[in-house]
CSV table of C-alpha atoms and ligand atoms in Angstrom, one decimal:
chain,number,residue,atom,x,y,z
A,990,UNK,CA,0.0,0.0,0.0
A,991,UNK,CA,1.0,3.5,-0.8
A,992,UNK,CA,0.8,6.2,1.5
A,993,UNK,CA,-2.1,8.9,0.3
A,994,UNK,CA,0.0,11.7,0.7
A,995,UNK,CA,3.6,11.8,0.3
A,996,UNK,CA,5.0,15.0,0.3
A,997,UNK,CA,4.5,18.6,1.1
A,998,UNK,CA,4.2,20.9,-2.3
A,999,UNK,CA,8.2,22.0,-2.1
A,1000,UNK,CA,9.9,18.9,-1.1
A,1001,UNK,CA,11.8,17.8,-4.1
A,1002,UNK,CA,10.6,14.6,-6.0
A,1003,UNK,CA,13.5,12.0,-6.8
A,1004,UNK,CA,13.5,9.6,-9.4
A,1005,UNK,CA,15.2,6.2,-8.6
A,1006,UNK,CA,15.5,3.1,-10.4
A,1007,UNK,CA,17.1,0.5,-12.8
A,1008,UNK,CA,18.7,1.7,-16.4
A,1009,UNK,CA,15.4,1.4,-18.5
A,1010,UNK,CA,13.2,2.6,-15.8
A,1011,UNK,CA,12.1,5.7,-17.3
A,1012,UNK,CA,13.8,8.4,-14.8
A,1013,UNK,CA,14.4,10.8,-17.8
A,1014,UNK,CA,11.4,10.4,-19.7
A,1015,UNK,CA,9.4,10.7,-16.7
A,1016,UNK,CA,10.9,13.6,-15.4
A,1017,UNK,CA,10.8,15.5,-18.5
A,1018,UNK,CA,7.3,15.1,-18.5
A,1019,UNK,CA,6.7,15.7,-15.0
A,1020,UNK,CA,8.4,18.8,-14.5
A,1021,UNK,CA,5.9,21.5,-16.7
A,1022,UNK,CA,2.9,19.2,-15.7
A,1023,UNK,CA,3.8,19.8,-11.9
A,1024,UNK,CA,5.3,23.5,-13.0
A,1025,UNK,CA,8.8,22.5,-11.0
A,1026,UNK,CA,12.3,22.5,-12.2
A,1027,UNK,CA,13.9,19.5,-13.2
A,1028,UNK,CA,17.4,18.0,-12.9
A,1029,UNK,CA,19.1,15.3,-14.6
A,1030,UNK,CA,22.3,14.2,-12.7
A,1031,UNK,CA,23.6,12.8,-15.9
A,1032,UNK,CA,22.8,15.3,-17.8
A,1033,UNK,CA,24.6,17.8,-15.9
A,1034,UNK,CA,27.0,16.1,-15.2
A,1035,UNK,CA,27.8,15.4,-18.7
A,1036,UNK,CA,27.3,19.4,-19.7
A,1037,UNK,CA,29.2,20.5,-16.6
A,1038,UNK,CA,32.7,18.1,-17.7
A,1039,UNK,CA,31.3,18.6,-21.4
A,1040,UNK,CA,31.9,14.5,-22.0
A,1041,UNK,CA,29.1,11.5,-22.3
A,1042,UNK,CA,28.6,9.2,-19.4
A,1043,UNK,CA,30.7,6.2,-21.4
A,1044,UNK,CA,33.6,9.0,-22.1
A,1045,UNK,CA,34.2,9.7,-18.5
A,1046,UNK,CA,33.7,6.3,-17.8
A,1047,UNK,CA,36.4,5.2,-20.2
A,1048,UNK,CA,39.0,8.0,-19.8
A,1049,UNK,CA,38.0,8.8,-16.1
A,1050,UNK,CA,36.7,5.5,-14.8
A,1051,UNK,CA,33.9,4.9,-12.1
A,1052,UNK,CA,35.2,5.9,-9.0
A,1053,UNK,CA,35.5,8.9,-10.6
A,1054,UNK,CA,31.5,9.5,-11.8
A,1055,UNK,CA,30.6,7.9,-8.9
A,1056,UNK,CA,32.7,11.3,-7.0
A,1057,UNK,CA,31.5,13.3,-9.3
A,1058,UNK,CA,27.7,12.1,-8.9
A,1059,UNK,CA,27.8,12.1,-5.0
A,1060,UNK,CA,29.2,15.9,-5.5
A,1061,UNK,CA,26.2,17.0,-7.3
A,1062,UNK,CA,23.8,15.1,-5.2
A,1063,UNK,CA,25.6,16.9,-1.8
A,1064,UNK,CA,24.9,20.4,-4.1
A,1065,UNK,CA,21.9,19.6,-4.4
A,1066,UNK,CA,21.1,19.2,-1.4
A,1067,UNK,CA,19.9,22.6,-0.3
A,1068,UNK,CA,17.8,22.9,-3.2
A,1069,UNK,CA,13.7,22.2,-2.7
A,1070,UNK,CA,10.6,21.7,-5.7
A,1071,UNK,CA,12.4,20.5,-7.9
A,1072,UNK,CA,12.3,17.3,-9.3
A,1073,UNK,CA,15.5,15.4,-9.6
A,1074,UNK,CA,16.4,12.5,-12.0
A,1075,UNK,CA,19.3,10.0,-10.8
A,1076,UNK,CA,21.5,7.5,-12.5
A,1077,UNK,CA,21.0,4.2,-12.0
A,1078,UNK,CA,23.6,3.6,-9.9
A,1079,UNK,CA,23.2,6.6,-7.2
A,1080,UNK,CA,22.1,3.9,-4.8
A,1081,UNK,CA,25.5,2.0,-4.7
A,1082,UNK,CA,26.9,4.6,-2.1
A,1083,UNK,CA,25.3,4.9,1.4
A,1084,UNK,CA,25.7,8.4,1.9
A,1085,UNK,CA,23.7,9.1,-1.3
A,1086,UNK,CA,21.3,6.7,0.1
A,1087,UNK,CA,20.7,9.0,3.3
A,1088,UNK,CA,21.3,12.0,1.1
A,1089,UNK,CA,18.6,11.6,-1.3
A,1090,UNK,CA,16.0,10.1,2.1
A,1091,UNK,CA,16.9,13.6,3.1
A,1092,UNK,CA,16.2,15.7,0.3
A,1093,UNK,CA,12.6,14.5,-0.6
A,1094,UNK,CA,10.5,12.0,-1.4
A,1095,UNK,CA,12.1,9.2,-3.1
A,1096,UNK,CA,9.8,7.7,-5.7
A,1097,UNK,CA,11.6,4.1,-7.5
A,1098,UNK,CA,10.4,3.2,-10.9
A,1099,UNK,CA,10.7,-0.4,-11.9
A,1100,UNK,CA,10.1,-2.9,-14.4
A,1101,UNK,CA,11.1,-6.6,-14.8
A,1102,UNK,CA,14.4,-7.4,-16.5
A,1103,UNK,CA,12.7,-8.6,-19.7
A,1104,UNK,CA,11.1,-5.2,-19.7
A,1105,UNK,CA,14.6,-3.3,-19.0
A,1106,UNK,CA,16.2,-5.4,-22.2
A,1107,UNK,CA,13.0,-4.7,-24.7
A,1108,UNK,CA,13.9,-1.0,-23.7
A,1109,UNK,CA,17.6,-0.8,-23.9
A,1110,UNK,CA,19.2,-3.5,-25.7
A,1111,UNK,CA,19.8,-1.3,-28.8
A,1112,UNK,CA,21.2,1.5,-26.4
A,1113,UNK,CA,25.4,1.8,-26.8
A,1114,UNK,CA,25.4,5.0,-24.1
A,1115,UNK,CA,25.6,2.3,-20.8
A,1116,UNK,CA,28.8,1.7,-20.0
A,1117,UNK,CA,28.3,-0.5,-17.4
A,1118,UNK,CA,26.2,-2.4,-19.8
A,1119,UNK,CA,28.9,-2.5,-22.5
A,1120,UNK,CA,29.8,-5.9,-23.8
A,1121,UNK,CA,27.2,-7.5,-21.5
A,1122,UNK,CA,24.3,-6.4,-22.8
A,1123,UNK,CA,22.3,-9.6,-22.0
A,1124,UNK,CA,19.0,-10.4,-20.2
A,1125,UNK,CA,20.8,-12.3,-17.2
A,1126,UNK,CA,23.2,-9.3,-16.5
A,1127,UNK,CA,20.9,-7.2,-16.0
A,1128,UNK,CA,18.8,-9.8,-14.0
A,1129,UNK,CA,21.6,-10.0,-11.9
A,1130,UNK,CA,22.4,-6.4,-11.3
A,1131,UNK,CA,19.1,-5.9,-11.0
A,1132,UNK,CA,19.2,-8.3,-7.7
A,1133,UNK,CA,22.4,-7.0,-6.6
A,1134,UNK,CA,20.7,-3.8,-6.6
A,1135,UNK,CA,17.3,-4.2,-5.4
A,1136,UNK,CA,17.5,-3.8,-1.9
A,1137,UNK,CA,19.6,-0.5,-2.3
A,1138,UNK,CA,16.9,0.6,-4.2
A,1139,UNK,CA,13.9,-0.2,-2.1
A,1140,UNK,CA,15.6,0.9,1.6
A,1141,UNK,CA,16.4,4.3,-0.1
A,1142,UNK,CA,12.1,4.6,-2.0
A,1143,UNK,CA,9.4,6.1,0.3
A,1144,UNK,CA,7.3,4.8,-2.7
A,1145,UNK,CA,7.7,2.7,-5.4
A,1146,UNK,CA,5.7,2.2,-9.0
A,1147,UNK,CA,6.0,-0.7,-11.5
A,1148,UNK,CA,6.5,0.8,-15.1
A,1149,UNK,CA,5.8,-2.4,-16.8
A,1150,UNK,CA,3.1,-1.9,-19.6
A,1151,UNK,CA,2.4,1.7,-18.4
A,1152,UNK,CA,3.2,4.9,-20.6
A,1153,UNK,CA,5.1,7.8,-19.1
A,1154,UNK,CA,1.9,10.1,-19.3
A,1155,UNK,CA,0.6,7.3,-16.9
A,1156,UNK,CA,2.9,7.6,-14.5
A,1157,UNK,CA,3.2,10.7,-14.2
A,1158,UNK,CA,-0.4,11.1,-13.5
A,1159,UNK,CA,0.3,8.5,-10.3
A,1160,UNK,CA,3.0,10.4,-9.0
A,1161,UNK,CA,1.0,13.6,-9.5
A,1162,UNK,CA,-1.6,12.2,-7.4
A,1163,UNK,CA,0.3,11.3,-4.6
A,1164,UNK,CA,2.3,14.6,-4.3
A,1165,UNK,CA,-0.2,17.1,-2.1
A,1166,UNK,CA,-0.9,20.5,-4.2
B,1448,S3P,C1,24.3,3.8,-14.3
B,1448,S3P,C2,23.2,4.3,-14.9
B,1448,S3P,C3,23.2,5.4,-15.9
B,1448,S3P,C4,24.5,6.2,-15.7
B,1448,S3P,C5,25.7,5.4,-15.7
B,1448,S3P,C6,25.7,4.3,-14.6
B,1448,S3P,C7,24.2,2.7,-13.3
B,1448,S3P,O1,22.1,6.3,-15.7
B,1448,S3P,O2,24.5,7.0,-14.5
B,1448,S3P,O3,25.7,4.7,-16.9
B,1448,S3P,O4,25.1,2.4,-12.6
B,1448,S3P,O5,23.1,2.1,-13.3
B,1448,S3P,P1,20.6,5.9,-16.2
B,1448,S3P,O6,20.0,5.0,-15.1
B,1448,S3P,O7,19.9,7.2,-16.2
B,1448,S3P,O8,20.7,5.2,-17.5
Protein backbone atom coordinates (compact mmCIF):
# COMPACT_ATOMS: atom_id res chain seq x y z
CA UNK A 1 0.00 0.00 0.00
CA UNK A 2 1.03 3.52 -0.79
CA UNK A 3 0.76 6.21 1.54
CA UNK A 4 -2.13 8.89 0.31
CA UNK A 5 0.04 11.69 0.75
CA UNK A 6 3.59 11.77 0.26
CA UNK A 7 4.98 15.00 0.26
CA UNK A 8 4.49 18.63 1.12
CA UNK A 9 4.22 20.92 -2.25
CA UNK A 10 8.20 21.99 -2.11
CA UNK A 11 9.88 18.91 -1.12
CA UNK A 12 11.81 17.81 -4.10
CA UNK A 13 10.61 14.65 -6.01
CA UNK A 14 13.54 11.99 -6.85
CA UNK A 15 13.45 9.65 -9.35
CA UNK A 16 15.15 6.16 -8.60
CA UNK A 17 15.54 3.15 -10.40
CA UNK A 18 17.08 0.52 -12.80
CA UNK A 19 18.74 1.71 -16.37
CA UNK A 20 15.39 1.43 -18.54
CA UNK A 21 13.22 2.57 -15.80
CA UNK A 22 12.05 5.70 -17.28
CA UNK A 23 13.77 8.39 -14.85
CA UNK A 24 14.42 10.84 -17.81
CA UNK A 25 11.35 10.39 -19.72
CA UNK A 26 9.37 10.74 -16.66
CA UNK A 27 10.92 13.63 -15.39
CA UNK A 28 10.78 15.54 -18.46
CA UNK A 29 7.34 15.10 -18.48
CA UNK A 30 6.74 15.72 -14.96
CA UNK A 31 8.36 18.82 -14.50
CA UNK A 32 5.92 21.48 -16.74
CA UNK A 33 2.86 19.23 -15.73
CA UNK A 34 3.83 19.79 -11.95
CA UNK A 35 5.29 23.54 -13.02
CA UNK A 36 8.83 22.47 -10.99
CA UNK A 37 12.27 22.48 -12.24
CA UNK A 38 13.88 19.51 -13.21
CA UNK A 39 17.40 18.02 -12.93
CA UNK A 40 19.10 15.28 -14.55
CA UNK A 41 22.31 14.17 -12.67
CA UNK A 42 23.62 12.76 -15.91
CA UNK A 43 22.83 15.25 -17.79
CA UNK A 44 24.55 17.77 -15.90
CA UNK A 45 27.01 16.14 -15.25
CA UNK A 46 27.77 15.39 -18.70
CA UNK A 47 27.29 19.39 -19.70
CA UNK A 48 29.16 20.47 -16.64
CA UNK A 49 32.67 18.10 -17.71
CA UNK A 50 31.28 18.57 -21.42
CA UNK A 51 31.86 14.48 -21.96
CA UNK A 52 29.07 11.50 -22.34
CA UNK A 53 28.59 9.20 -19.44
CA UNK A 54 30.70 6.23 -21.41
CA UNK A 55 33.59 8.99 -22.14
CA UNK A 56 34.18 9.67 -18.55
CA UNK A 57 33.74 6.26 -17.78
CA UNK A 58 36.36 5.22 -20.25
CA UNK A 59 38.96 8.04 -19.75
CA UNK A 60 37.97 8.79 -16.06
CA UNK A 61 36.65 5.53 -14.81
CA UNK A 62 33.92 4.91 -12.10
CA UNK A 63 35.19 5.86 -9.04
CA UNK A 64 35.49 8.89 -10.57
CA UNK A 65 31.54 9.54 -11.82
CA UNK A 66 30.57 7.86 -8.89
CA UNK A 67 32.66 11.32 -7.05
CA UNK A 68 31.55 13.32 -9.29
CA UNK A 69 27.68 12.10 -8.88
CA UNK A 70 27.77 12.12 -5.02
CA UNK A 71 29.16 15.86 -5.51
CA UNK A 72 26.18 17.05 -7.33
CA UNK A 73 23.82 15.11 -5.18
CA UNK A 74 25.65 16.94 -1.79
CA UNK A 75 24.88 20.38 -4.06
CA UNK A 76 21.91 19.63 -4.38
CA UNK A 77 21.14 19.16 -1.42
CA UNK A 78 19.88 22.59 -0.33
CA UNK A 79 17.79 22.93 -3.15
CA UNK A 80 13.67 22.15 -2.70
CA UNK A 81 10.56 21.72 -5.66
CA UNK A 82 12.38 20.48 -7.90
CA UNK A 83 12.28 17.31 -9.33
CA UNK A 84 15.48 15.37 -9.59
CA UNK A 85 16.39 12.49 -11.98
CA UNK A 86 19.34 10.05 -10.84
CA UNK A 87 21.51 7.51 -12.52
CA UNK A 88 20.99 4.23 -12.04
CA UNK A 89 23.59 3.62 -9.86
CA UNK A 90 23.21 6.59 -7.17
CA UNK A 91 22.09 3.87 -4.75
CA UNK A 92 25.52 2.03 -4.73
CA UNK A 93 26.93 4.60 -2.14
CA UNK A 94 25.28 4.93 1.44
CA UNK A 95 25.73 8.43 1.92
CA UNK A 96 23.70 9.07 -1.32
CA UNK A 97 21.26 6.70 0.07
CA UNK A 98 20.69 8.98 3.31
CA UNK A 99 21.25 11.99 1.08
CA UNK A 100 18.61 11.56 -1.30
CA UNK A 101 16.05 10.14 2.07
CA UNK A 102 16.93 13.56 3.05
CA UNK A 103 16.24 15.67 0.29
CA UNK A 104 12.55 14.51 -0.61
CA UNK A 105 10.51 12.04 -1.38
CA UNK A 106 12.06 9.22 -3.08
CA UNK A 107 9.78 7.73 -5.70
CA UNK A 108 11.56 4.11 -7.48
CA UNK A 109 10.40 3.18 -10.88
CA UNK A 110 10.70 -0.43 -11.86
CA UNK A 111 10.13 -2.91 -14.35
CA UNK A 112 11.13 -6.62 -14.76
CA UNK A 113 14.44 -7.36 -16.48
CA UNK A 114 12.69 -8.63 -19.66
CA UNK A 115 11.15 -5.19 -19.65
CA UNK A 116 14.55 -3.32 -19.04
CA UNK A 117 16.21 -5.36 -22.22
CA UNK A 118 12.97 -4.67 -24.68
CA UNK A 119 13.89 -0.95 -23.67
CA UNK A 120 17.60 -0.77 -23.86
CA UNK A 121 19.18 -3.48 -25.66
CA UNK A 122 19.80 -1.29 -28.78
CA UNK A 123 21.22 1.55 -26.36
CA UNK A 124 25.36 1.83 -26.84
CA UNK A 125 25.41 4.99 -24.11
CA UNK A 126 25.60 2.28 -20.85
CA UNK A 127 28.84 1.73 -19.98
CA UNK A 128 28.34 -0.47 -17.35
CA UNK A 129 26.19 -2.44 -19.78
CA UNK A 130 28.86 -2.48 -22.51
CA UNK A 131 29.80 -5.85 -23.76
CA UNK A 132 27.23 -7.52 -21.47
CA UNK A 133 24.30 -6.36 -22.83
CA UNK A 134 22.26 -9.63 -22.02
CA UNK A 135 19.03 -10.38 -20.17
CA UNK A 136 20.83 -12.33 -17.24
CA UNK A 137 23.17 -9.26 -16.55
CA UNK A 138 20.86 -7.20 -16.00
CA UNK A 139 18.76 -9.79 -14.01
CA UNK A 140 21.61 -10.04 -11.93
CA UNK A 141 22.35 -6.43 -11.28
CA UNK A 142 19.05 -5.92 -11.04
CA UNK A 143 19.16 -8.34 -7.73
CA UNK A 144 22.41 -6.99 -6.64
CA UNK A 145 20.67 -3.83 -6.60
CA UNK A 146 17.34 -4.15 -5.45
CA UNK A 147 17.49 -3.83 -1.90
CA UNK A 148 19.55 -0.47 -2.34
CA UNK A 149 16.90 0.61 -4.23
CA UNK A 150 13.89 -0.16 -2.10
CA UNK A 151 15.58 0.86 1.62
CA UNK A 152 16.42 4.31 -0.06
CA UNK A 153 12.11 4.57 -2.04
CA UNK A 154 9.40 6.14 0.31
CA UNK A 155 7.34 4.83 -2.72
CA UNK A 156 7.72 2.67 -5.38
CA UNK A 157 5.75 2.15 -9.02
CA UNK A 158 6.03 -0.68 -11.54
CA UNK A 159 6.49 0.84 -15.06
CA UNK A 160 5.84 -2.35 -16.78
CA UNK A 161 3.15 -1.90 -19.57
CA UNK A 162 2.40 1.70 -18.42
CA UNK A 163 3.18 4.93 -20.63
CA UNK A 164 5.12 7.81 -19.13
CA UNK A 165 1.89 10.09 -19.35
CA UNK A 166 0.60 7.28 -16.86
CA UNK A 167 2.92 7.60 -14.50
CA UNK A 168 3.19 10.66 -14.16
CA UNK A 169 -0.40 11.11 -13.55
CA UNK A 170 0.31 8.51 -10.35
CA UNK A 171 2.98 10.36 -8.96
CA UNK A 172 1.01 13.61 -9.50
CA UNK A 173 -1.64 12.21 -7.36
CA UNK A 174 0.31 11.26 -4.61
CA UNK A 175 2.33 14.61 -4.35
CA UNK A 176 -0.23 17.13 -2.11
CA UNK A 177 -0.91 20.50 -4.18
C1 LIG B 1 24.31 3.81 -14.30
C2 LIG B 1 23.19 4.34 -14.88
C3 LIG B 1 23.23 5.42 -15.86
C4 LIG B 1 24.51 6.25 -15.68
C5 LIG B 1 25.70 5.36 -15.71
C6 LIG B 1 25.67 4.32 -14.58
C7 LIG B 1 24.17 2.69 -13.33
O1 LIG B 1 22.09 6.27 -15.69
O2 LIG B 1 24.47 6.99 -14.50
O3 LIG B 1 25.74 4.73 -16.95
O4 LIG B 1 25.12 2.38 -12.61
O5 LIG B 1 23.06 2.12 -13.27
P1 LIG B 1 20.60 5.87 -16.19
O6 LIG B 1 20.03 4.97 -15.15
O7 LIG B 1 19.91 7.18 -16.25
O8 LIG B 1 20.74 5.20 -17.51
Amino acid sequence: MTKQILSAAQKNIILIGFMGVGKTTVSAKLGPMLRRKTVDTDQLISERLQMSIPEIFERRGEPFFRSVEHALLSELQPLSGLIIACGGGVVLRADNRNLLRRMGTVVLLTAKAETIYRRISMRTDLPLLRGHMTLSHIQSMQNKRDRLYRETADLTLATDGQSPAAICAEIAALIRP
